[in-house]
Every structure is written in structure tokens, then in C-alpha cells.
Coordinates of C-alpha atoms and ligand atoms in Angstrom, one line a residue:
X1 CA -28.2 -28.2 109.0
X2 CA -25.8 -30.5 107.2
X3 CA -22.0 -31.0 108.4
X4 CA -20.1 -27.3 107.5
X5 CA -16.7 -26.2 106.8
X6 CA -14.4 -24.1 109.3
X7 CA -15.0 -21.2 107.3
X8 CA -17.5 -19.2 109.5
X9 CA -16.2 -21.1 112.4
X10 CA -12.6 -19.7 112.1
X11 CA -14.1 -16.3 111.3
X12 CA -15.9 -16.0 114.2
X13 CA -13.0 -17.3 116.4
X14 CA -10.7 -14.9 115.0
X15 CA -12.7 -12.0 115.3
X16 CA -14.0 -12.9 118.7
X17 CA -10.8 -14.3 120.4
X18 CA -11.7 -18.0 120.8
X19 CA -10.9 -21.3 119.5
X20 CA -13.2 -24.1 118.3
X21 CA -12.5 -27.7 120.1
X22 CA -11.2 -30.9 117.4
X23 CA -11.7 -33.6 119.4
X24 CA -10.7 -37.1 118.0
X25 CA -13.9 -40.1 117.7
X26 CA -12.6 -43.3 117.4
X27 CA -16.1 -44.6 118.5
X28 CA -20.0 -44.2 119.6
X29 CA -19.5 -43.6 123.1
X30 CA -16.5 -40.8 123.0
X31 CA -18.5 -39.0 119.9
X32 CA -21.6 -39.2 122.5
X33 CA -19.7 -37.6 125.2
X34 CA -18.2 -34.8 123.3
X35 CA -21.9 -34.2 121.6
X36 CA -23.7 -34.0 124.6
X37 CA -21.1 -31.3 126.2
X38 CA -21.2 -29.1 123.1
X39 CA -25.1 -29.1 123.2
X40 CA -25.2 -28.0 126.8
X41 CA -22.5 -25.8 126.1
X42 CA -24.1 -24.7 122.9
X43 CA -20.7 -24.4 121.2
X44 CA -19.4 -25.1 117.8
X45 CA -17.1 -28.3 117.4
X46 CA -15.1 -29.5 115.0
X47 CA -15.0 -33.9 114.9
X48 CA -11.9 -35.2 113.8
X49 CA -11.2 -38.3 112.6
X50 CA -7.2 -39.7 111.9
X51 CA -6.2 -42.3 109.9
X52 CA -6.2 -44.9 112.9
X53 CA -9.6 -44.0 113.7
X54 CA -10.5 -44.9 109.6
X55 CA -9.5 -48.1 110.1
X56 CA -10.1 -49.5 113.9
X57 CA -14.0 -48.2 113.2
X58 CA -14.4 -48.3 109.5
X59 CA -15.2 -44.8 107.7
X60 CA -18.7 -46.2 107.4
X61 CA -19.5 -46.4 111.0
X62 CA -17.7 -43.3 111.8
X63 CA -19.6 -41.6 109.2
X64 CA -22.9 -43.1 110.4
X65 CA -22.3 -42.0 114.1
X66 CA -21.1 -38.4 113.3
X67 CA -24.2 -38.1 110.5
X68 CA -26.3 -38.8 113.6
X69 CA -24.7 -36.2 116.1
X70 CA -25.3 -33.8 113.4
X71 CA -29.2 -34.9 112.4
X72 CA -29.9 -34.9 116.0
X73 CA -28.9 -31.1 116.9
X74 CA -29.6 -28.7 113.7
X75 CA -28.7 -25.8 115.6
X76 CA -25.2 -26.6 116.0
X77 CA -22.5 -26.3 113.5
X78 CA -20.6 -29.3 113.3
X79 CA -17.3 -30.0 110.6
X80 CA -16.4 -33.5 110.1
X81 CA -12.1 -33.4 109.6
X82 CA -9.2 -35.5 108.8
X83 CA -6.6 -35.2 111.4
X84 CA -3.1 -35.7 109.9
X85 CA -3.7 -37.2 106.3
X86 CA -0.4 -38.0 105.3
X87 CA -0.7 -38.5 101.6
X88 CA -3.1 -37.0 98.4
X89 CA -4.7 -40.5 98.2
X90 CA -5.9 -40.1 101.9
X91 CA -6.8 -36.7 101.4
X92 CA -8.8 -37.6 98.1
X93 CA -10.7 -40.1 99.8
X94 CA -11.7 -38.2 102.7
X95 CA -13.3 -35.2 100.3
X96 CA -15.1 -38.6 98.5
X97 CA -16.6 -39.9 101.7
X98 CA -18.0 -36.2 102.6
X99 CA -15.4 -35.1 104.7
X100 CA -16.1 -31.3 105.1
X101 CA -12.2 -30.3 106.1
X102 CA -9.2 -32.1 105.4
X103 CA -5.6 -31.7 107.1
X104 CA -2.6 -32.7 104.8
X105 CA 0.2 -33.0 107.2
X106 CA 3.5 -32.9 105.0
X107 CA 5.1 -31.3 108.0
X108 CA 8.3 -33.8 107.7
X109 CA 8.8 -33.2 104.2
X110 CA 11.4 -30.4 102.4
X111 CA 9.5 -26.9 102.8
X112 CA 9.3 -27.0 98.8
X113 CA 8.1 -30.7 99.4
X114 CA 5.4 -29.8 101.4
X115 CA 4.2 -26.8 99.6
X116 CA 4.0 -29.0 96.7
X117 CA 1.6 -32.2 98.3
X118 CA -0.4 -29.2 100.4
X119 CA -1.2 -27.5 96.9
X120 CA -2.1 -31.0 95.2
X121 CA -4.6 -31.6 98.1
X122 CA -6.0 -27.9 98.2
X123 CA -6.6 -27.7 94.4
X124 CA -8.4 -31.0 95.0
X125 CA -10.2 -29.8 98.3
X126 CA -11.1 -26.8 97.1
X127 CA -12.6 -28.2 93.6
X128 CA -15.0 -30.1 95.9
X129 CA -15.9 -27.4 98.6
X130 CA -13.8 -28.9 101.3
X131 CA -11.1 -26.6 103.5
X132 CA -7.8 -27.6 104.2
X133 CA -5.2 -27.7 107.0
X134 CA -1.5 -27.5 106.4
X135 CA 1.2 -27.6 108.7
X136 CA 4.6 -26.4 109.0
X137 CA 7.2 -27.3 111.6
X138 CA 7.4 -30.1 113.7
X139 CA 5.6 -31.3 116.7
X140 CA 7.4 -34.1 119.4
X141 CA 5.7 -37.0 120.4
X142 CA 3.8 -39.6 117.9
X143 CA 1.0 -39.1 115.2
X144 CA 0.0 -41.7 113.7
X145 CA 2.1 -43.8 112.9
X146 CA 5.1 -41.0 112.6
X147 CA 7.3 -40.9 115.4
X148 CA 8.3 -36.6 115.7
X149 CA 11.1 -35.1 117.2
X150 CA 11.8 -35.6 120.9
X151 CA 10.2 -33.9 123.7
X152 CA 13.4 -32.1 124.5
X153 CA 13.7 -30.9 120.9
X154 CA 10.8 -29.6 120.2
X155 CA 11.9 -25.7 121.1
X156 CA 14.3 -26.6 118.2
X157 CA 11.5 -27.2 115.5
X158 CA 9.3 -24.3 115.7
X159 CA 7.5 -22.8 112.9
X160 CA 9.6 -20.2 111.1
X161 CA 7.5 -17.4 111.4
X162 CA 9.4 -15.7 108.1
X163 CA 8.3 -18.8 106.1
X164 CA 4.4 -18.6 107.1
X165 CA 3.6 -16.3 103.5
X166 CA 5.1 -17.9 101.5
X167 CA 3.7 -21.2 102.3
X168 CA 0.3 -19.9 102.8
X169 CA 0.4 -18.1 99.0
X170 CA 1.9 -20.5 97.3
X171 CA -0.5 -24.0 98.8
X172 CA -3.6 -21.7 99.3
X173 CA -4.5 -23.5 102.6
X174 CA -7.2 -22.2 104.7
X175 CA -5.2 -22.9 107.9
X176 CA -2.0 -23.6 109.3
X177 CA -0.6 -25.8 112.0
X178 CA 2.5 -24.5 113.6
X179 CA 5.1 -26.3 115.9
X180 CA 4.9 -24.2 119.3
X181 CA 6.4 -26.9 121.5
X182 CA 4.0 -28.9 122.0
X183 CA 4.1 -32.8 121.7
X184 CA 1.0 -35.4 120.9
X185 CA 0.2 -38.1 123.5
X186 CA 0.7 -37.9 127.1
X187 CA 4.2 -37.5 127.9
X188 CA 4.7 -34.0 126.6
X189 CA 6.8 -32.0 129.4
X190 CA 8.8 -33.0 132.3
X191 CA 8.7 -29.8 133.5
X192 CA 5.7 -26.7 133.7
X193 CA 6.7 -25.9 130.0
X194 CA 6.4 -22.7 128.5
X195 CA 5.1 -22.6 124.9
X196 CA 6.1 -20.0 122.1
X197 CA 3.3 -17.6 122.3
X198 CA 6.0 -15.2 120.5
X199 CA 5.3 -17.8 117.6
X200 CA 2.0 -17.0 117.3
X201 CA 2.4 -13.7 118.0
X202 CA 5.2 -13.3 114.6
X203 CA 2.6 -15.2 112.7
X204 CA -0.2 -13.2 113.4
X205 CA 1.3 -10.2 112.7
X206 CA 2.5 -11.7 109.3
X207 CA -0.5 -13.3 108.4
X208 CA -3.4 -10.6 109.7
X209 CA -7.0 -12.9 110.1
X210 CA -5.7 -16.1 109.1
X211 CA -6.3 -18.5 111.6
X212 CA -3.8 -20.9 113.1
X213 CA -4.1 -24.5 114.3
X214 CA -2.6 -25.8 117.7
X215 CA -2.0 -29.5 117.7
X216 CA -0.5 -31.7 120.7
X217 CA -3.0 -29.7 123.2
X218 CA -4.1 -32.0 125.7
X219 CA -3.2 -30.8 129.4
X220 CA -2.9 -34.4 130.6
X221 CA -5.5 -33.6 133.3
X222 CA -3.6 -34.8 137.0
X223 CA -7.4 -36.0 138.0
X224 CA -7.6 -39.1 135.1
X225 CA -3.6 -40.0 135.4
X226 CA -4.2 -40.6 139.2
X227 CA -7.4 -42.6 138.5
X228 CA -5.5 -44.8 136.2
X229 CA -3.0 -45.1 137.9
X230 CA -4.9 -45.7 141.3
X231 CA -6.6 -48.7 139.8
X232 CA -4.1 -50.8 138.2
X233 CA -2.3 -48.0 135.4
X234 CA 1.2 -47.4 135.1
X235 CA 1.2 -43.7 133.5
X236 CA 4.7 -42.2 134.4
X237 CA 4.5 -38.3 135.7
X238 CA 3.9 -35.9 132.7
X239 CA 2.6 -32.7 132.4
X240 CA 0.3 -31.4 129.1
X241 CA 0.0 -28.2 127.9
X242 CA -1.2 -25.7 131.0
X243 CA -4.4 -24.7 130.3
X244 CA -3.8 -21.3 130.4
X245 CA -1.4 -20.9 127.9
X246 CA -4.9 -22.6 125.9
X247 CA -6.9 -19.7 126.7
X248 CA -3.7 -17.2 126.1
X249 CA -3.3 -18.7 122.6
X250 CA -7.0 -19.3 122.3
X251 CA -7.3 -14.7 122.2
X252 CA -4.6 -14.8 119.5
X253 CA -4.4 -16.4 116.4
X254 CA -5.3 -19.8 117.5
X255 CA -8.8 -20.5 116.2
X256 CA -8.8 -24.3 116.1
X257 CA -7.2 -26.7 119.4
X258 CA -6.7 -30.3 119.0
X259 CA -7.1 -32.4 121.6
X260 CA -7.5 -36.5 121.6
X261 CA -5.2 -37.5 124.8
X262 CA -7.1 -35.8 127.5
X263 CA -10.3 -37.5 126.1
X264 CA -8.4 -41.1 126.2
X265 CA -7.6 -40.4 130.1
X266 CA -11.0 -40.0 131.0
X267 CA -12.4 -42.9 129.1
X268 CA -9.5 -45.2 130.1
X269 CA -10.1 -44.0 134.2
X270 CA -13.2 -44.6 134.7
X271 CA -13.2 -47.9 132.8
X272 CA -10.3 -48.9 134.9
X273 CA -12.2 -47.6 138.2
X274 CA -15.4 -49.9 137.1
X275 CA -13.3 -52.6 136.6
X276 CA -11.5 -52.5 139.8
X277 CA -14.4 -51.6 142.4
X278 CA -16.7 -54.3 140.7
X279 CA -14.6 -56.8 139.6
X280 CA -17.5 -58.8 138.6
X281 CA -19.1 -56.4 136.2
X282 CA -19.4 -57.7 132.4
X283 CA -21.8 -55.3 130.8
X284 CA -19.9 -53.3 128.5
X285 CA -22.9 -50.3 129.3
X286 CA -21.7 -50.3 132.6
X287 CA -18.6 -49.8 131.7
X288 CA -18.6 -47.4 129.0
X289 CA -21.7 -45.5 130.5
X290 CA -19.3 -43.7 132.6
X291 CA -16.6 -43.3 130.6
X292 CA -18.9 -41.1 127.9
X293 CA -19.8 -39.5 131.3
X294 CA -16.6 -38.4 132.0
X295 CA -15.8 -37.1 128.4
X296 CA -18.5 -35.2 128.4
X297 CA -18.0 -33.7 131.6
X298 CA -14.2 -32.7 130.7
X299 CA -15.2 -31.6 127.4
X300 CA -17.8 -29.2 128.9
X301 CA -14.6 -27.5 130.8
X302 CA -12.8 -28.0 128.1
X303 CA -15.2 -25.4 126.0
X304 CA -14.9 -23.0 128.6
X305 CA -11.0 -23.0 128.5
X306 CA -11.1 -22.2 124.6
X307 CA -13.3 -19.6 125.3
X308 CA -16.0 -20.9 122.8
X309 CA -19.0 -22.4 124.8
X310 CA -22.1 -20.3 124.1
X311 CA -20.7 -19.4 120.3
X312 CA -22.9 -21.8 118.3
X313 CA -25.3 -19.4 116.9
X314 CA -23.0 -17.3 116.1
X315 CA -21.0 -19.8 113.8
X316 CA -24.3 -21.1 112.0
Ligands
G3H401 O1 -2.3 -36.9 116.3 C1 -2.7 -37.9 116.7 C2 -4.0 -38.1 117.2 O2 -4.0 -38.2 118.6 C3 -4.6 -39.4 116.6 O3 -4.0 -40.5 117.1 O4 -3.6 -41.9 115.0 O5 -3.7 -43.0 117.3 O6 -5.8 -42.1 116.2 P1 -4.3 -42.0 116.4
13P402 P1 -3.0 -34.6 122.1 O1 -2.3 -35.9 122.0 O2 -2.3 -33.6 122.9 O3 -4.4 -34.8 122.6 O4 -3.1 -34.0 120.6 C1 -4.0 -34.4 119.7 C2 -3.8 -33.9 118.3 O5 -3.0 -33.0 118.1 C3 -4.5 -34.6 117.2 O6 -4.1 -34.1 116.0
ZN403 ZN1 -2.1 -33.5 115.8

């Protein structure tokens, strides 16, 4: 089957209590990885691709490697996103290139500001048979190349759950990120953190089958910061989002988890082990062999955490 939209996907989730993986590609190998855990896991994934990753691979490449993931295993449903398009122009262009869901991230614009550039990409989207993400409130950390509100401040950005129908009627997204404290990249709490499940919760309640997006969800697995760190890294001690509180929000409204950082780690570990135990190797395969290995073995457990390994068919 060609790539698909989220609709079915989301559907299922929702219904089901489970959320489908977006994991970032940047590249052959971590695309590889993820593939080969979703086909043992027989689950349905979503690949998403940001702005960075348009242009450190080229969209042709990218393209050419997900267009082979998805020739290669019929029986899985696979959607080909844009994580965090910033502007209509990006947006546009990803629909043009056969993106099958788009995210338009106006999240650090006025409310009215981003209802207006989320309804300008939708009618566009939609016209064309692509889905779209929106987001409202703001997550820490950085995406892209937008630095968001601090660590410590992002209990004070949540999603305003009495603003969720308006913004949904008046854009027509398909589905909506919301800010509950959670950060991108790997410095998200200091502390064991507790998200606002209440959030989702309010929203869900507001908003009966519409499914919710959860950004900034890597857990910052302890096992790949002590790797890097133990050959050569300097990654200072941060904790991710537990992954319980990804199962908790994968029952609820949650239906799509983003995760990017937690695939980094493991590639970055194991490169860095190779490189340190056999300081003499210089065959990229070598290298990079068992960095896809580790991706695809964290993404495996990964599936398992959102609750959705085993739910391909049902998503076809
Ligand atoms: O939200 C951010 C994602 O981790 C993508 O990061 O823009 O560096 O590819 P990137
Ligand atoms: P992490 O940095 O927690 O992996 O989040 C990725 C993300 O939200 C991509 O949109
Ligand atoms: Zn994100």
C-alpha cells in the first residue's frame, strides 16, 4: 500500500487507547532501525521529517529512503509527516513533494495569529488530501531553530484547555499539539517531573474523539547517556519524560508521541562505544551497523510503551 494519512491511525488509537510512534529520519540507517522494529512489532508508524532533516539529507533522498521502507512492507501503514513547519511556504511544499501529513507549528504566534496560518495551511492540506497538525501552547527546549520557553517555565505555558474549540473549529485541523510540560532535546527535567495529565484530561473532555499530539517525549533513556558519556560524552544529568506517564497519556487522548532525542542517544552511544573500543576502525558499516541496531532495539520497547505494537492491521 502507498504512504497513508493519520486518519485511520488516529481512529484506531483513540478508540483503542494507544498512541502511534513519530519518530524523526534524518538518514538511511536510523529510518532502517525504526523500520525493522515496527515490522517485528507489526505496528503502525508515523515518519517524520523537520525542516533540519529537509535540508542536511535533501527531500529527495529522504523521500527515496522512506518510499522504500514503505514498498518493502505493504502490510504496514506508514504516513510520511512534517514535524514543525513553521511557515505556509514549508507547509505547501511538503503537500507538493507527497507528504501525506503536515504539522504547521504557529504555536509562538497571537492565538488569532495562529488560527489564521493553521487555517491557510489546512484549506491547502486539505484541497490536496493531506492531514494537518496544529499546535497550541508552548513547549521548553529548542525546535528547530526556535528556542521555547525555559525548562522551569514550561508549567507556565500549558495549553488552555477553554481555548481547544475554538481553535479546532475555526483552523479545521485534524490534530492538536498541546504544551503539557514537556521540553524537546535532552535536558528536559532536573527533577522526576510530573506532566499535566489534567491537560489532557480538560481537552478530552472538551473535544470527545479528537486526538491529541504529545511532543518533547523522549525519556532520555539512563542506558545511552551513560554509554556516551562512558566513552568520551559530556551529557550533563537530565531526566526525559517517565515512561509511564507515556503509556498514562498514551490511554487518553494522546494518539500520536513524538520522539527524536531518545533515537539520537542510541545512535550517538554506540558509535562512540565503536570508536573508543577499536580505535582503529574506519568502516563507517561498522560503525553505523550498530547504531541502527540499537534504534531498532529501543524502538521495539518503545512500541510496547505506547501501547501500539501488534496494531498494524488494524490501522490498514
Ligand atoms: O522538534 C525537534 C525535532 O527533534 C527535530 O529536530 O530540527 O534538529 O531536526 P531538528
Ligand atoms: P524529543 O526531543 O523529546 O525527542 O521530542 C521530539 C519532538 O517533539 C519532535 O517534534
Ligand atoms: Zn516537536
Amino acid at each position: 500500500m502507498p504512504l497513508v494519512d493519520t486518519k485511520k491511525m488516529f481512529e484506531m488509537a483513540y478508540k483503542n487507547g494507544y498512541a502511534i510512534g513519530a519518530f524523526n529520519v534524518n538518514n538511511m540507517e536510523i529510518t532502517q532501525g525504526i523500520v525493522a522494529a515496527i515490522v517485528e512489532e507489526k505496528a503502525p508508524l508515523i515518519l517524520q521529517v523537520s525542516r533540519g532533516a529537509r535540508s542536511y539529507a535533501s527531500m529527495n533522498y529522504l523521500k527515496a529512503i522512506i518510499d522504500c521502507a514503505v514498498a518493502e512492507n505493504p502490510d504496514i501503514p506508514i504516513c510520511m509527516h512534517l514535524d514543525h513547519g513553521d511557515t505556509f511556504e514549508s507547509c505547501k511544499q511538503c503537500v507538493d513533494d507527497g507528504f501525506t501529513s503536515v504539522m504547521i507549528d504557529a504555536s509562538h504566534s497571537s492565538f488569532e495569529d495562529n488560527i489564521a496560518l493553521t487555517k491557510q495551511v489546512v484549506d491547502y492540506a486539505h484541497a490536496h488530501g493531506v492531514v494537518v497538525e496544529a499546535e497550541l501552547g508552548k513547549l521548553g527546549g529548542i525546535e528547530e531553530d526556535v528556542v521555547g520557553v525555559s525548562a522551569e517555565d514550561v508549567m507556565n505555558h500549558l495549553t488552555d484547555p477553554d481555548q481547544v474549540v475554538e481553535f479546532v473549529e475555526k483552523t479545521g485541523c485534524d490534530s492538536l499539539a498541546i504544551a503539557i510540560g514537556t521540553s524537546h532535546g535532552a535536558y528536559k527535567f532536573k527533577t522526576a517531573p510530573k506532566l499535566a495529565i489534567d491537560v489532557v484530561e480538560k481537552v478530552e473532555v472538551k473535544l470527545p474523539g479528537f486526538p491529541l499530539v504529545m511532543h518533547g517525549s523522549s525519556s532520555v533513556l539512563k542506558e545511552f547517556k551513560d554509554l556516551i558519556n562512558k566513552y568520551g560524552g559530556d551529557m550533563p544529568d537530565a531526566m526525559g519524560v517517565p515512561e509511564d506517564a507515556i503509556s498514562e497519556a498514551a490511554k487518553k487522548a494522546v494518539c500520536k508521541v513524538n520522539i527524536d532525542t531518545d533515537l539520537r542517544m542510541a545512535l550517538t552511544a554506540k558509535i562512540r562505544q565503536v570508536f573508543c573500543e577499536t580505535p582503529a576502525e574506519f568502516d563507517p558499516r561498522k560503525y553505523l551497523g550498530p547504531g541502527r541496531q540499537a534504534i531498532k532495539d529501543m524502538v521495539k520497547h518503545k512500541l510496547h510503551v505506547l501501547g501500539c505494537a501488534g496494531k498494524a492491521d488494524e490501522c490498514l
